Coordinates of C-alpha atoms in Angstrom, one line a residue:
M1 CA 97.5 68.0 116.9
N2 CA 95.3 65.9 114.7
R3 CA 91.8 66.9 115.7
T4 CA 91.6 70.3 114.0
I5 CA 88.1 70.4 112.5
R6 CA 85.7 72.5 114.6
T7 CA 83.8 74.7 112.1
T8 CA 82.2 74.4 108.6
E9 CA 85.1 76.5 107.3
D10 CA 87.5 74.0 108.7
V11 CA 85.8 71.3 106.7
L12 CA 85.8 73.4 103.5
A13 CA 89.5 74.2 103.9
L14 CA 90.3 70.5 104.4
L15 CA 88.4 69.6 101.2
D16 CA 90.3 72.4 99.4
G17 CA 93.5 70.5 100.1
L18 CA 92.2 67.5 98.0
F19 CA 92.7 69.6 94.9
P20 CA 95.9 71.3 93.5
P21 CA 96.2 74.9 94.6
A22 CA 94.7 77.3 92.0
E23 CA 96.7 80.4 92.3
P24 CA 100.0 79.2 90.8
F25 CA 98.1 77.7 87.8
W26 CA 96.3 81.0 87.1
D27 CA 99.4 83.1 87.4
R28 CA 101.1 80.8 84.8
F29 CA 97.9 80.9 82.7
Y30 CA 97.8 84.7 82.4
A31 CA 101.6 85.2 82.1
D32 CA 101.7 84.6 78.3
R33 CA 99.4 87.4 77.0
S34 CA 100.1 86.3 73.4
A35 CA 98.5 82.9 74.0
D36 CA 95.6 82.0 71.7
R37 CA 92.8 82.2 74.2
P38 CA 89.7 84.0 72.9
F39 CA 88.9 85.6 76.2
F40 CA 92.3 87.3 76.4
G41 CA 90.9 90.0 74.2
P42 CA 89.3 93.2 75.5
E43 CA 85.8 92.4 74.3
P44 CA 83.0 92.1 76.9
D45 CA 80.6 89.2 77.0
E46 CA 77.9 89.4 74.4
N47 CA 75.3 88.3 77.0
L48 CA 76.2 91.0 79.4
V49 CA 75.9 93.6 76.6
S50 CA 72.6 92.1 75.4
W51 CA 71.1 92.1 78.9
L52 CA 72.0 95.8 79.3
D53 CA 70.8 96.7 75.8
R54 CA 67.4 94.9 76.3
G55 CA 66.8 96.3 79.8
L56 CA 67.0 93.0 81.6
L57 CA 69.7 94.7 83.6
P58 CA 69.2 98.2 85.0
P59 CA 71.5 100.8 83.5
A60 CA 74.2 102.7 85.3
P61 CA 74.8 104.1 87.8
G62 CA 74.9 101.2 90.1
R63 CA 77.4 99.0 91.9
A64 CA 78.8 95.9 90.2
L65 CA 81.0 93.2 91.5
D66 CA 83.0 91.1 89.0
L67 CA 84.0 87.6 90.4
G68 CA 87.1 86.1 88.8
C69 CA 87.6 89.1 86.6
G70 CA 90.7 87.8 84.8
A71 CA 92.2 90.5 82.6
G72 CA 89.3 92.8 83.3
R73 CA 87.4 93.0 80.0
N74 CA 83.9 92.9 81.6
A75 CA 84.9 95.1 84.6
V76 CA 86.3 97.7 82.2
H77 CA 83.1 97.6 80.1
L78 CA 80.9 98.1 83.1
A79 CA 83.0 101.0 84.4
S80 CA 82.9 102.6 80.9
L81 CA 79.1 102.7 81.2
G82 CA 79.2 104.4 84.6
F83 CA 79.0 101.6 87.0
E84 CA 81.0 101.6 90.2
V85 CA 82.9 98.4 89.8
D86 CA 84.9 96.2 92.1
A87 CA 86.6 93.2 90.5
V88 CA 88.3 90.3 92.2
D89 CA 90.7 87.7 90.9
L90 CA 93.0 85.2 92.6
S91 CA 95.9 85.8 90.2
A92 CA 98.2 88.7 90.7
T93 CA 99.3 88.4 87.1
A94 CA 95.7 88.7 85.9
V95 CA 95.0 91.7 88.1
T96 CA 98.2 93.5 86.9
W97 CA 97.0 93.0 83.3
A98 CA 93.5 94.2 84.2
E99 CA 94.8 97.4 85.8
E100 CA 96.8 98.1 82.7
R101 CA 93.9 97.5 80.5
A102 CA 91.6 99.8 82.5
R103 CA 94.2 102.6 82.3
E104 CA 94.6 102.2 78.6
A105 CA 90.8 102.2 78.1
G106 CA 90.2 105.2 80.3
A107 CA 87.2 103.4 81.6
G108 CA 85.2 106.1 83.4
A109 CA 86.2 106.2 87.1
G110 CA 87.9 102.9 86.5
P111 CA 87.3 99.6 88.3
R112 CA 88.9 98.8 91.6
F113 CA 90.8 95.6 91.3
H114 CA 91.4 93.3 94.2
R115 CA 93.9 90.4 94.2
A116 CA 92.2 87.9 96.5
N117 CA 90.2 84.7 96.8
I118 CA 86.7 85.8 96.1
F119 CA 85.5 84.4 99.5
E120 CA 88.1 86.5 101.4
A121 CA 88.2 89.8 99.5
E122 CA 87.8 92.9 101.6
L123 CA 85.3 94.8 99.5
P124 CA 84.5 98.5 100.0
C125 CA 80.8 98.1 99.5
A126 CA 78.4 96.1 101.6
H127 CA 76.0 95.4 98.7
Y128 CA 76.1 95.3 94.9
D129 CA 73.3 95.8 92.4
L130 CA 75.0 93.4 90.0
V131 CA 77.2 90.4 90.7
Y132 CA 78.8 89.1 87.5
D133 CA 80.7 85.9 87.1
S134 CA 82.3 85.1 83.7
G135 CA 84.0 81.7 84.2
C136 CA 84.7 81.6 87.9
L137 CA 82.0 79.2 89.2
H138 CA 83.0 76.3 86.9
H139 CA 86.5 76.3 88.3
L140 CA 85.3 75.9 91.9
P141 CA 85.3 72.5 93.6
P142 CA 81.8 71.3 94.5
H143 CA 82.1 72.1 98.3
R144 CA 82.8 75.7 97.5
R145 CA 79.4 76.2 96.1
I146 CA 78.4 76.5 99.7
S147 CA 80.8 79.5 100.0
Y148 CA 79.6 80.9 96.7
L149 CA 75.9 80.9 97.8
A150 CA 76.9 82.5 101.1
L151 CA 78.9 85.2 99.3
L152 CA 75.9 86.0 97.1
D153 CA 73.6 86.2 100.1
R154 CA 76.0 88.6 101.8
V155 CA 76.8 91.0 98.9
L156 CA 73.9 91.0 96.5
A157 CA 71.5 93.8 97.2
P158 CA 67.7 93.1 97.6
G159 CA 66.3 93.2 94.1
G160 CA 69.8 93.0 92.6
H161 CA 70.9 90.8 89.7
F162 CA 73.3 87.9 89.5
A163 CA 74.7 86.6 86.3
V164 CA 77.0 83.7 85.5
T165 CA 78.6 82.1 82.5
A166 CA 79.8 78.5 82.8
F167 CA 80.9 75.6 80.7
A168 CA 77.8 74.1 79.1
A169 CA 77.1 70.4 79.6
G170 CA 77.5 68.5 76.4
A171 CA 79.8 71.2 75.0
M172 CA 82.8 71.6 77.3
G173 CA 83.8 70.7 80.9
S174 CA 83.8 67.7 83.1
E175 CA 80.4 66.0 83.6
R176 CA 81.6 63.6 86.3
P177 CA 79.4 63.4 89.4
D178 CA 80.7 65.6 92.3
E179 CA 81.8 62.6 94.4
E180 CA 84.0 61.3 91.6
L181 CA 86.0 64.5 91.5
Y182 CA 87.1 64.0 95.1
R183 CA 88.3 60.5 94.3
L184 CA 90.1 61.9 91.2
G185 CA 91.5 64.9 93.0
A186 CA 91.0 67.1 90.0
L187 CA 88.4 69.3 88.3
E188 CA 89.5 68.2 84.8
G189 CA 89.8 71.8 83.6
G190 CA 86.4 72.9 84.9
L191 CA 82.9 71.6 85.6
A192 CA 80.0 71.6 83.1
Y193 CA 76.6 72.8 84.1
S194 CA 73.2 72.3 82.5
P195 CA 70.4 74.9 82.7
D196 CA 68.5 72.7 85.2
E197 CA 71.6 72.5 87.4
L198 CA 72.0 76.2 87.4
R199 CA 68.3 76.7 88.2
S200 CA 68.6 74.2 91.1
L201 CA 71.8 75.7 92.4
F202 CA 70.4 79.2 92.4
R203 CA 66.8 78.2 93.3
E204 CA 66.5 81.1 95.8
F205 CA 66.7 83.5 92.8
T206 CA 64.3 84.3 90.0
P207 CA 65.7 83.2 86.6
L208 CA 65.3 85.8 83.9
E209 CA 67.2 84.2 81.1
I210 CA 69.3 81.0 80.6
R211 CA 70.8 80.3 77.2
P212 CA 73.9 79.3 75.4
M213 CA 76.3 82.2 74.7
A214 CA 76.0 83.4 71.1
A215 CA 79.1 82.7 69.0
Q216 CA 80.8 85.8 67.7
D217 CA 82.9 86.4 64.6
P218 CA 86.6 87.1 65.2
D219 CA 86.1 90.8 64.3
S220 CA 83.1 91.3 66.5
P221 CA 83.3 93.9 69.3
L222 CA 81.8 91.3 71.6
F223 CA 83.1 88.0 73.1
G224 CA 81.0 84.9 72.5
V225 CA 81.7 81.2 72.3
P226 CA 79.1 78.5 72.0
F227 CA 80.5 76.2 74.6
L228 CA 79.5 78.5 77.5
L229 CA 76.1 78.7 79.2
T230 CA 74.8 82.1 80.3
A231 CA 72.3 82.7 83.1
L232 CA 70.7 85.8 84.6
F233 CA 68.9 85.8 87.9
R234 CA 67.2 88.4 90.1
R235 CA 67.1 88.4 93.9
T236 CA 63.6 89.0 95.0
H237 CA 64.1 89.4 98.8

């Protein structure tokens, strides 16, 4: 049977097939814990800590959802502050590491980790006060921004906050136009975003702060690299 497209999701799934599958790559990526990757450490993002310290994000208790949580450093930090945290990652290898890290940290009640595609995860809560994404969006192919916006619309509570860190245009990541990526059949390691592109993509939300991540020294208790762009938004309806 050749005529299989009937729904929008059918189209999205077809477009997924134009790019290499992500799960095997990320399992290999997280398999070597000794690799020299700065975000393999346990330190939370400096912007997340800054927003909490400055009151741009409401303090715990609250419900938080960590998209593409990796080895769990931000999920563990939020749980240690008293947030009820669900954290999702496609890689079983990453989730195993995150669960070990949470146990070792004794992070409050501990995050609930889910090995799943972020668009298919069965979450225990209908709405979250904070949806946090540290490095997931920039690894999604362009058509999955549709799914991403639909996910936010579904899970972010009215008045809730959404935050994202992504490769910064001019610093790291592919700046090819979306249509070229489909001809290439690759994301070239991740897509770069400018502040204006994030404002446009999330135009239904109120921007509270968009800035480069502040670089941190190697001995800092926080994670920060200057090639990432950070953005905080609030849902107003």
